Amino acid sequence: MSRKILGPFNRVEGDLAVNLTLDGERVSSAQVTSPMYRGFERALVGRPLADALVVVPRICGICSVSQSVAAVRLIQALTGVSPAANGERVMNIVHACENLADHLTHFYLFFAPDLAHADYAGQPWHADWAARLGSGGPAARQWLAARATLLRMVGLLAGRWPHTLALQPGGVTRTVDAVERLRLLGWLAEVRQFVETVLLGVPIEQMLALQQPDDLDALRAGAGDAGRWLRAADALDFARLGRAGDRFLAFAAYHNQGNAPWPAGLWADGRAQPLDLSLLSEDVSHSWYEAAPPRHPAAGDTLPNPHKHGAYSWNKAPRLAGLPAETGALARQLLAGQPCLTALVRQHGGSVLTRLLARQIEAAWLVQAIQCWLAALELSEPFIQPPTHTPLTDGMAAGLTEAARGALGHWASVEGGRISRYQIIAPTSWNFSPRDAHGQPGPLEIALEGVANQDVRIQHVVRSFDPCMVCTVH
Amino acid sequence: MKTLVWLGAGGCGGCSMSLLTAESPDCLTALAQAGIELVWHPSLSALSGTELLATLDAMEAGRQPLDILCIEGALLTAFAGQCQTLGGGEPLVARVARLARVAQCVVAVGGCAAFGGVGAADDAGIGGRGLQFDGDQPGGVLGAGFIARGGLPVVNIAGCPTHPGWVLDTLALLAAHALPASGLDSLQRPRFYADRLVHHGCPRNEFYEFKATAHALGQQGCLIEHLGCRGTQAHADCNIRPWHGGSSCLKGGFSCIDCTAPDFAAPHRQPLTTPKLAGLPTILPSDMPKAWFVALSALSKSATPARLRHNAQSDRLDIAPTPPTGKRR
């Protein structure tokens, strides 16, 4: 037995260290450490509820809109305000632009550069990647331009990114006119061109029609980075790398007049099941917080204790019915019944392959969805409901949504108009959770068990979850 | 080439992510154009953690030059620095202090690294401090007297997040030795953007001139009187140098919250709410006698065109300006 620490991890959002116990050539167990604490949940206590809209986006500079959406949904639930239909559509567009930008950032900035690593020099697929993604390669400027275009769309609709105040209970602060919609559609056409010709190498419709694993051959043969990536994934056996517990969790997202195209649910034992939110809890037994029994986030607390014996992370351990769960694009796709991914997961479980592929399918879906929401805007109708003058009622509410990396939830109590409790469970809180009181490891900790002791291979597994550590520790 | 190391302290990464939205040129082209070599950036670098620590050690020992040290995020000092460690349990703040002593220039990217930011709120309990300020008070983790080897105090690119142009222009000026101490204001913010006010170039200026006021979010009028807009006090050029090619908070339909100020996220700064004293907003232009402001407001209100009065409380520009008639021409 020997030990090794990977970290500070580069090319992730925020701070991360992974402590590995090695048994010969393989990882026998892993401890995932979030080495930073910022106290957002405590800083919100005592503030007026409206302050949450300023404070919570600043939890995270990569998915700040997702944090805003969670807070807006929480305030709407607490106040009974229902958003204008156009407001919901614009909120969905802004949210989808951020999530698509995140998928591009994950693939091109965080994940793919490892495939250009010198460790792989000589492999038949490597030269191609190194030429695309190595220093001075064309990929960086191509994806940066596409990402900037997406965030230009967010700029028009929401003023700026990150940390907008345009998303409000009741809708959005910006009314869109016909000429602005044309401009947005034009920018989206540029993004679509990037997604189809550079990222996927196939039309969006073909990506969305993937039915079974054999259908991926067309993608493999294509000229896009998806094909280039799949050829490397085959060679590196990503289909069997990085399996966690195969228990997947998603909250509903992109609400539109009472419906949500992505359903909430738990995918376990090979099938979709209803999600019982009352069974959520956060365990702090291995976290740097004062000892306490596992609590539902509606009753949770955040009492830091950096000297606690046996603790190794600032992340708490979220559990559903006492068990860990994985969240992210793959969870969303499984719960929405995507047949190709369902077949792949039934074959080998969740893996580096299926996590990455799920994001690329979702990238295609997001482009199409943004186009639909833009087309559906009723330009002569309001974008925000007029304010109601009913006083804020005390109470407790939840605001749930999906960030690019998975299920995001905010839970708050309000007394006398002021926040008396605010608890957040971010996607990476689930995926990078430490052990709980029963010693159960979190999804990444499970996924690393048995992986060959090779830094770049371990990095593939870590990055396949697209960690967002600043969200995690908040 | 000037070497640059960028470390993430207790922030959200938003200033880095904002930097990547730069267009014409993109940030990689702009840095190359400025002659800056990115030795390490948490998101952009391929170097692993252990290689990073070795590089930082070499810089501290003088074996490798460090021209520009950028810190993003507040320095977390609670629990003896155990809120944030870098490689083997050492507090990040200790590493930052050592690197600052060898760097030619030290740059605080964003309001957190400059002033403590959101994390400076006492109730967060993290001891969030700026590099050379605690809120608006000189001090910070480097001390009020700190001067980097190149002769400048910490350059505070304040903002939450920072505009990519503020960061890229500051770095290019530093690399070219073209940012003198006189180029910084009293809060050590680069004057090229901090000598402007968000009010300058505001698309709602015509409403402001006639005190045609919005009463609710989504309306087109001036946001000072009822919706807490601090644009007449906020030091930034957001409406002159727009975001993402053409945007700003005001163009997005919501008020400026003065995010380049040290205390913009403090609990007393209620967002989108106008603080008032005796019925008068207390966020009026700071260098204008209040009596004159009141007098001029009354006068301009009495002259408000019906078009502006209507449009100010509508969610779109319903009434167009009337074209001049042939007779008047």
PDB file of C-alpha atoms in Angstrom, chain B residues 90-209:
ATOM      1  CA  GLU B  90      -0.161  25.321   3.547  1.00  0.00           C
ATOM      2  CA  PRO B  91      -2.554  28.283   3.638  1.00  0.00           C
ATOM      3  CA  LEU B  92      -2.805  29.877   0.197  1.00  0.00           C
ATOM      4  CA  VAL B  93      -2.483  33.308   1.788  1.00  0.00           C
ATOM      5  CA  ALA B  94       1.078  32.510   2.949  1.00  0.00           C
ATOM      6  CA  ARG B  95       2.126  31.516  -0.564  1.00  0.00           C
ATOM      7  CA  VAL B  96       0.564  34.683  -2.004  1.00  0.00           C
ATOM      8  CA  ALA B  97       2.441  36.881   0.478  1.00  0.00           C
ATOM      9  CA  ARG B  98       5.799  35.318  -0.476  1.00  0.00           C
ATOM     10  CA  LEU B  99       5.139  35.580  -4.219  1.00  0.00           C
ATOM     11  CA  ALA B 100       4.087  39.230  -3.865  1.00  0.00           C
ATOM     12  CA  ARG B 101       7.534  40.043  -2.497  1.00  0.00           C
ATOM     13  CA  VAL B 102       9.294  38.762  -5.625  1.00  0.00           C
ATOM     14  CA  ALA B 103       6.789  39.881  -8.283  1.00  0.00           C
ATOM     15  CA  GLN B 104       7.417  43.041 -10.310  1.00  0.00           C
ATOM     16  CA  CYS B 105       3.670  43.826 -10.311  1.00  0.00           C
ATOM     17  CA  VAL B 106       0.838  42.535  -8.137  1.00  0.00           C
ATOM     18  CA  VAL B 107      -2.689  42.684  -9.508  1.00  0.00           C
ATOM     19  CA  ALA B 108      -5.957  42.077  -7.642  1.00  0.00           C
ATOM     20  CA  VAL B 109      -8.401  40.827 -10.265  1.00  0.00           C
ATOM     21  CA  GLY B 110     -11.931  41.567  -9.092  1.00  0.00           C
ATOM     22  CA  GLY B 111     -13.551  43.074  -6.033  1.00  0.00           C
ATOM     23  CA  CYS B 112     -12.782  40.040  -3.847  1.00  0.00           C
ATOM     24  CA  ALA B 113      -8.998  40.183  -4.265  1.00  0.00           C
ATOM     25  CA  ALA B 114      -9.077  43.987  -4.141  1.00  0.00           C
ATOM     26  CA  PHE B 115     -11.294  44.599  -1.109  1.00  0.00           C
ATOM     27  CA  GLY B 116     -12.450  41.240   0.280  1.00  0.00           C
ATOM     28  CA  GLY B 117     -15.643  41.256  -1.787  1.00  0.00           C
ATOM     29  CA  VAL B 118     -18.659  39.191  -0.898  1.00  0.00           C
ATOM     30  CA  GLY B 119     -16.469  37.100   1.392  1.00  0.00           C
ATOM     31  CA  ALA B 120     -15.521  40.087   3.541  1.00  0.00           C
ATOM     32  CA  ALA B 121     -18.916  40.112   5.210  1.00  0.00           C
ATOM     33  CA  ASP B 122     -18.271  39.337   8.871  1.00  0.00           C
ATOM     34  CA  ASP B 123     -21.161  36.901   9.060  1.00  0.00           C
ATOM     35  CA  ALA B 124     -19.511  34.569   6.522  1.00  0.00           C
ATOM     36  CA  GLY B 125     -16.854  33.885   9.148  1.00  0.00           C
ATOM     37  CA  ILE B 126     -14.028  33.330   6.666  1.00  0.00           C
ATOM     38  CA  GLY B 127     -11.893  36.382   7.374  1.00  0.00           C
ATOM     39  CA  GLY B 128     -12.010  37.447   3.739  1.00  0.00           C
ATOM     40  CA  ARG B 129      -9.463  40.201   3.065  1.00  0.00           C
ATOM     41  CA  GLY B 130      -8.190  42.048   0.037  1.00  0.00           C
ATOM     42  CA  LEU B 131      -4.542  42.066  -1.003  1.00  0.00           C
ATOM     43  CA  GLN B 132      -4.027  45.652   0.118  1.00  0.00           C
ATOM     44  CA  PHE B 133      -7.438  46.755   1.407  1.00  0.00           C
ATOM     45  CA  ASP B 134      -9.956  45.520   3.944  1.00  0.00           C
ATOM     46  CA  GLY B 135     -13.146  46.921   2.514  1.00  0.00           C
ATOM     47  CA  ASP B 136     -12.336  50.575   1.831  1.00  0.00           C
ATOM     48  CA  GLN B 137      -9.559  50.706   4.449  1.00  0.00           C
ATOM     49  CA  PRO B 138      -5.899  50.372   3.376  1.00  0.00           C
ATOM     50  CA  GLY B 139      -4.275  47.282   4.867  1.00  0.00           C
ATOM     51  CA  GLY B 140      -5.164  43.863   3.552  1.00  0.00           C
ATOM     52  CA  VAL B 141      -2.859  40.885   3.810  1.00  0.00           C
ATOM     53  CA  LEU B 142       0.106  42.708   2.260  1.00  0.00           C
ATOM     54  CA  GLY B 143      -0.199  45.837   4.409  1.00  0.00           C
ATOM     55  CA  ALA B 144      -0.946  49.446   3.521  1.00  0.00           C
ATOM     56  CA  GLY B 145       2.706  50.232   2.805  1.00  0.00           C
ATOM     57  CA  PHE B 146       3.286  47.443   0.305  1.00  0.00           C
ATOM     58  CA  ILE B 147       4.992  48.451  -2.924  1.00  0.00           C
ATOM     59  CA  ALA B 148       5.838  45.770  -5.486  1.00  0.00           C
ATOM     60  CA  ARG B 149       9.341  45.569  -6.916  1.00  0.00           C
ATOM     61  CA  GLY B 150       8.258  47.413 -10.027  1.00  0.00           C
ATOM     62  CA  GLY B 151       7.257  50.433  -7.919  1.00  0.00           C
ATOM     63  CA  LEU B 152       3.461  50.205  -7.861  1.00  0.00           C
ATOM     64  CA  PRO B 153       1.177  49.219  -4.991  1.00  0.00           C
ATOM     65  CA  VAL B 154      -1.357  46.459  -5.710  1.00  0.00           C
ATOM     66  CA  VAL B 155      -3.361  47.334  -8.812  1.00  0.00           C
ATOM     67  CA  ASN B 156      -7.034  46.791  -7.949  1.00  0.00           C
ATOM     68  CA  ILE B 157      -9.052  45.850 -11.018  1.00  0.00           C
ATOM     69  CA  ALA B 158     -12.263  46.166  -9.027  1.00  0.00           C
ATOM     70  CA  GLY B 159     -15.569  44.873 -10.323  1.00  0.00           C
ATOM     71  CA  CYS B 160     -17.774  41.838  -9.794  1.00  0.00           C
ATOM     72  CA  PRO B 161     -16.989  40.384 -12.209  1.00  0.00           C
ATOM     73  CA  THR B 162     -14.294  42.366 -13.989  1.00  0.00           C
ATOM     74  CA  HIS B 163     -14.843  43.447 -17.577  1.00  0.00           C
ATOM     75  CA  PRO B 164     -12.381  41.501 -19.759  1.00  0.00           C
ATOM     76  CA  GLY B 165     -11.210  44.767 -21.291  1.00  0.00           C
ATOM     77  CA  TRP B 166     -10.269  46.214 -17.885  1.00  0.00           C
ATOM     78  CA  VAL B 167      -8.088  43.189 -17.179  1.00  0.00           C
ATOM     79  CA  LEU B 168      -6.462  42.874 -20.604  1.00  0.00           C
ATOM     80  CA  ASP B 169      -5.758  46.624 -20.874  1.00  0.00           C
ATOM     81  CA  THR B 170      -4.272  46.736 -17.371  1.00  0.00           C
ATOM     82  CA  LEU B 171      -2.028  43.736 -18.056  1.00  0.00           C
ATOM     83  CA  ALA B 172      -0.881  45.197 -21.384  1.00  0.00           C
ATOM     84  CA  LEU B 173      -0.075  48.560 -19.755  1.00  0.00           C
ATOM     85  CA  LEU B 174       1.848  46.835 -16.956  1.00  0.00           C
ATOM     86  CA  ALA B 175       3.790  44.692 -19.420  1.00  0.00           C
ATOM     87  CA  ALA B 176       4.745  47.836 -21.318  1.00  0.00           C
ATOM     88  CA  HIS B 177       5.657  49.778 -18.121  1.00  0.00           C
ATOM     89  CA  ALA B 178       2.963  52.257 -19.157  1.00  0.00           C
ATOM     90  CA  LEU B 179       0.864  52.374 -15.984  1.00  0.00           C
ATOM     91  CA  PRO B 180       2.344  54.974 -13.603  1.00  0.00           C
ATOM     92  CA  ALA B 181       1.235  55.366  -9.974  1.00  0.00           C
ATOM     93  CA  SER B 182      -0.713  58.429 -11.097  1.00  0.00           C
ATOM     94  CA  GLY B 183      -2.768  56.086 -13.282  1.00  0.00           C
ATOM     95  CA  LEU B 184      -4.434  54.649 -10.162  1.00  0.00           C
ATOM     96  CA  ASP B 185      -7.211  56.300  -8.149  1.00  0.00           C
ATOM     97  CA  SER B 186      -7.421  56.491  -4.352  1.00  0.00           C
ATOM     98  CA  LEU B 187      -8.674  52.896  -4.196  1.00  0.00           C
ATOM     99  CA  GLN B 188      -5.796  51.879  -6.526  1.00  0.00           C
ATOM    100  CA  ARG B 189      -8.163  51.140  -9.401  1.00  0.00           C
ATOM    101  CA  PRO B 190      -6.853  51.897 -12.916  1.00  0.00           C
ATOM    102  CA  ARG B 191      -8.137  55.353 -13.769  1.00  0.00           C
ATOM    103  CA  PHE B 192      -8.621  54.519 -17.454  1.00  0.00           C
ATOM    104  CA  TYR B 193     -11.911  52.912 -16.474  1.00  0.00           C
ATOM    105  CA  ALA B 194     -12.474  54.116 -12.891  1.00  0.00           C
ATOM    106  CA  ASP B 195     -12.457  57.831 -13.757  1.00  0.00           C
ATOM    107  CA  ARG B 196     -15.706  57.263 -15.652  1.00  0.00           C
ATOM    108  CA  LEU B 197     -19.116  56.780 -14.099  1.00  0.00           C
ATOM    109  CA  VAL B 198     -21.578  54.086 -15.144  1.00  0.00           C
ATOM    110  CA  HIS B 199     -23.936  57.030 -15.702  1.00  0.00           C
ATOM    111  CA  HIS B 200     -21.741  58.212 -18.593  1.00  0.00           C
ATOM    112  CA  GLY B 201     -23.296  56.961 -21.796  1.00  0.00           C
ATOM    113  CA  CYS B 202     -26.266  55.403 -19.985  1.00  0.00           C
ATOM    114  CA  PRO B 203     -28.943  54.532 -22.563  1.00  0.00           C
ATOM    115  CA  ARG B 204     -31.554  55.910 -20.142  1.00  0.00           C
ATOM    116  CA  ASN B 205     -29.996  59.378 -19.999  1.00  0.00           C
ATOM    117  CA  GLU B 206     -32.927  61.096 -21.677  1.00  0.00           C
ATOM    118  CA  PHE B 207     -35.211  59.771 -18.922  1.00  0.00           C
ATOM    119  CA  TYR B 208     -32.701  60.941 -16.311  1.00  0.00           C
ATOM    120  CA  GLU B 209     -32.590  64.453 -17.803  1.00  0.00           C
TER     121      GLU B 209
END
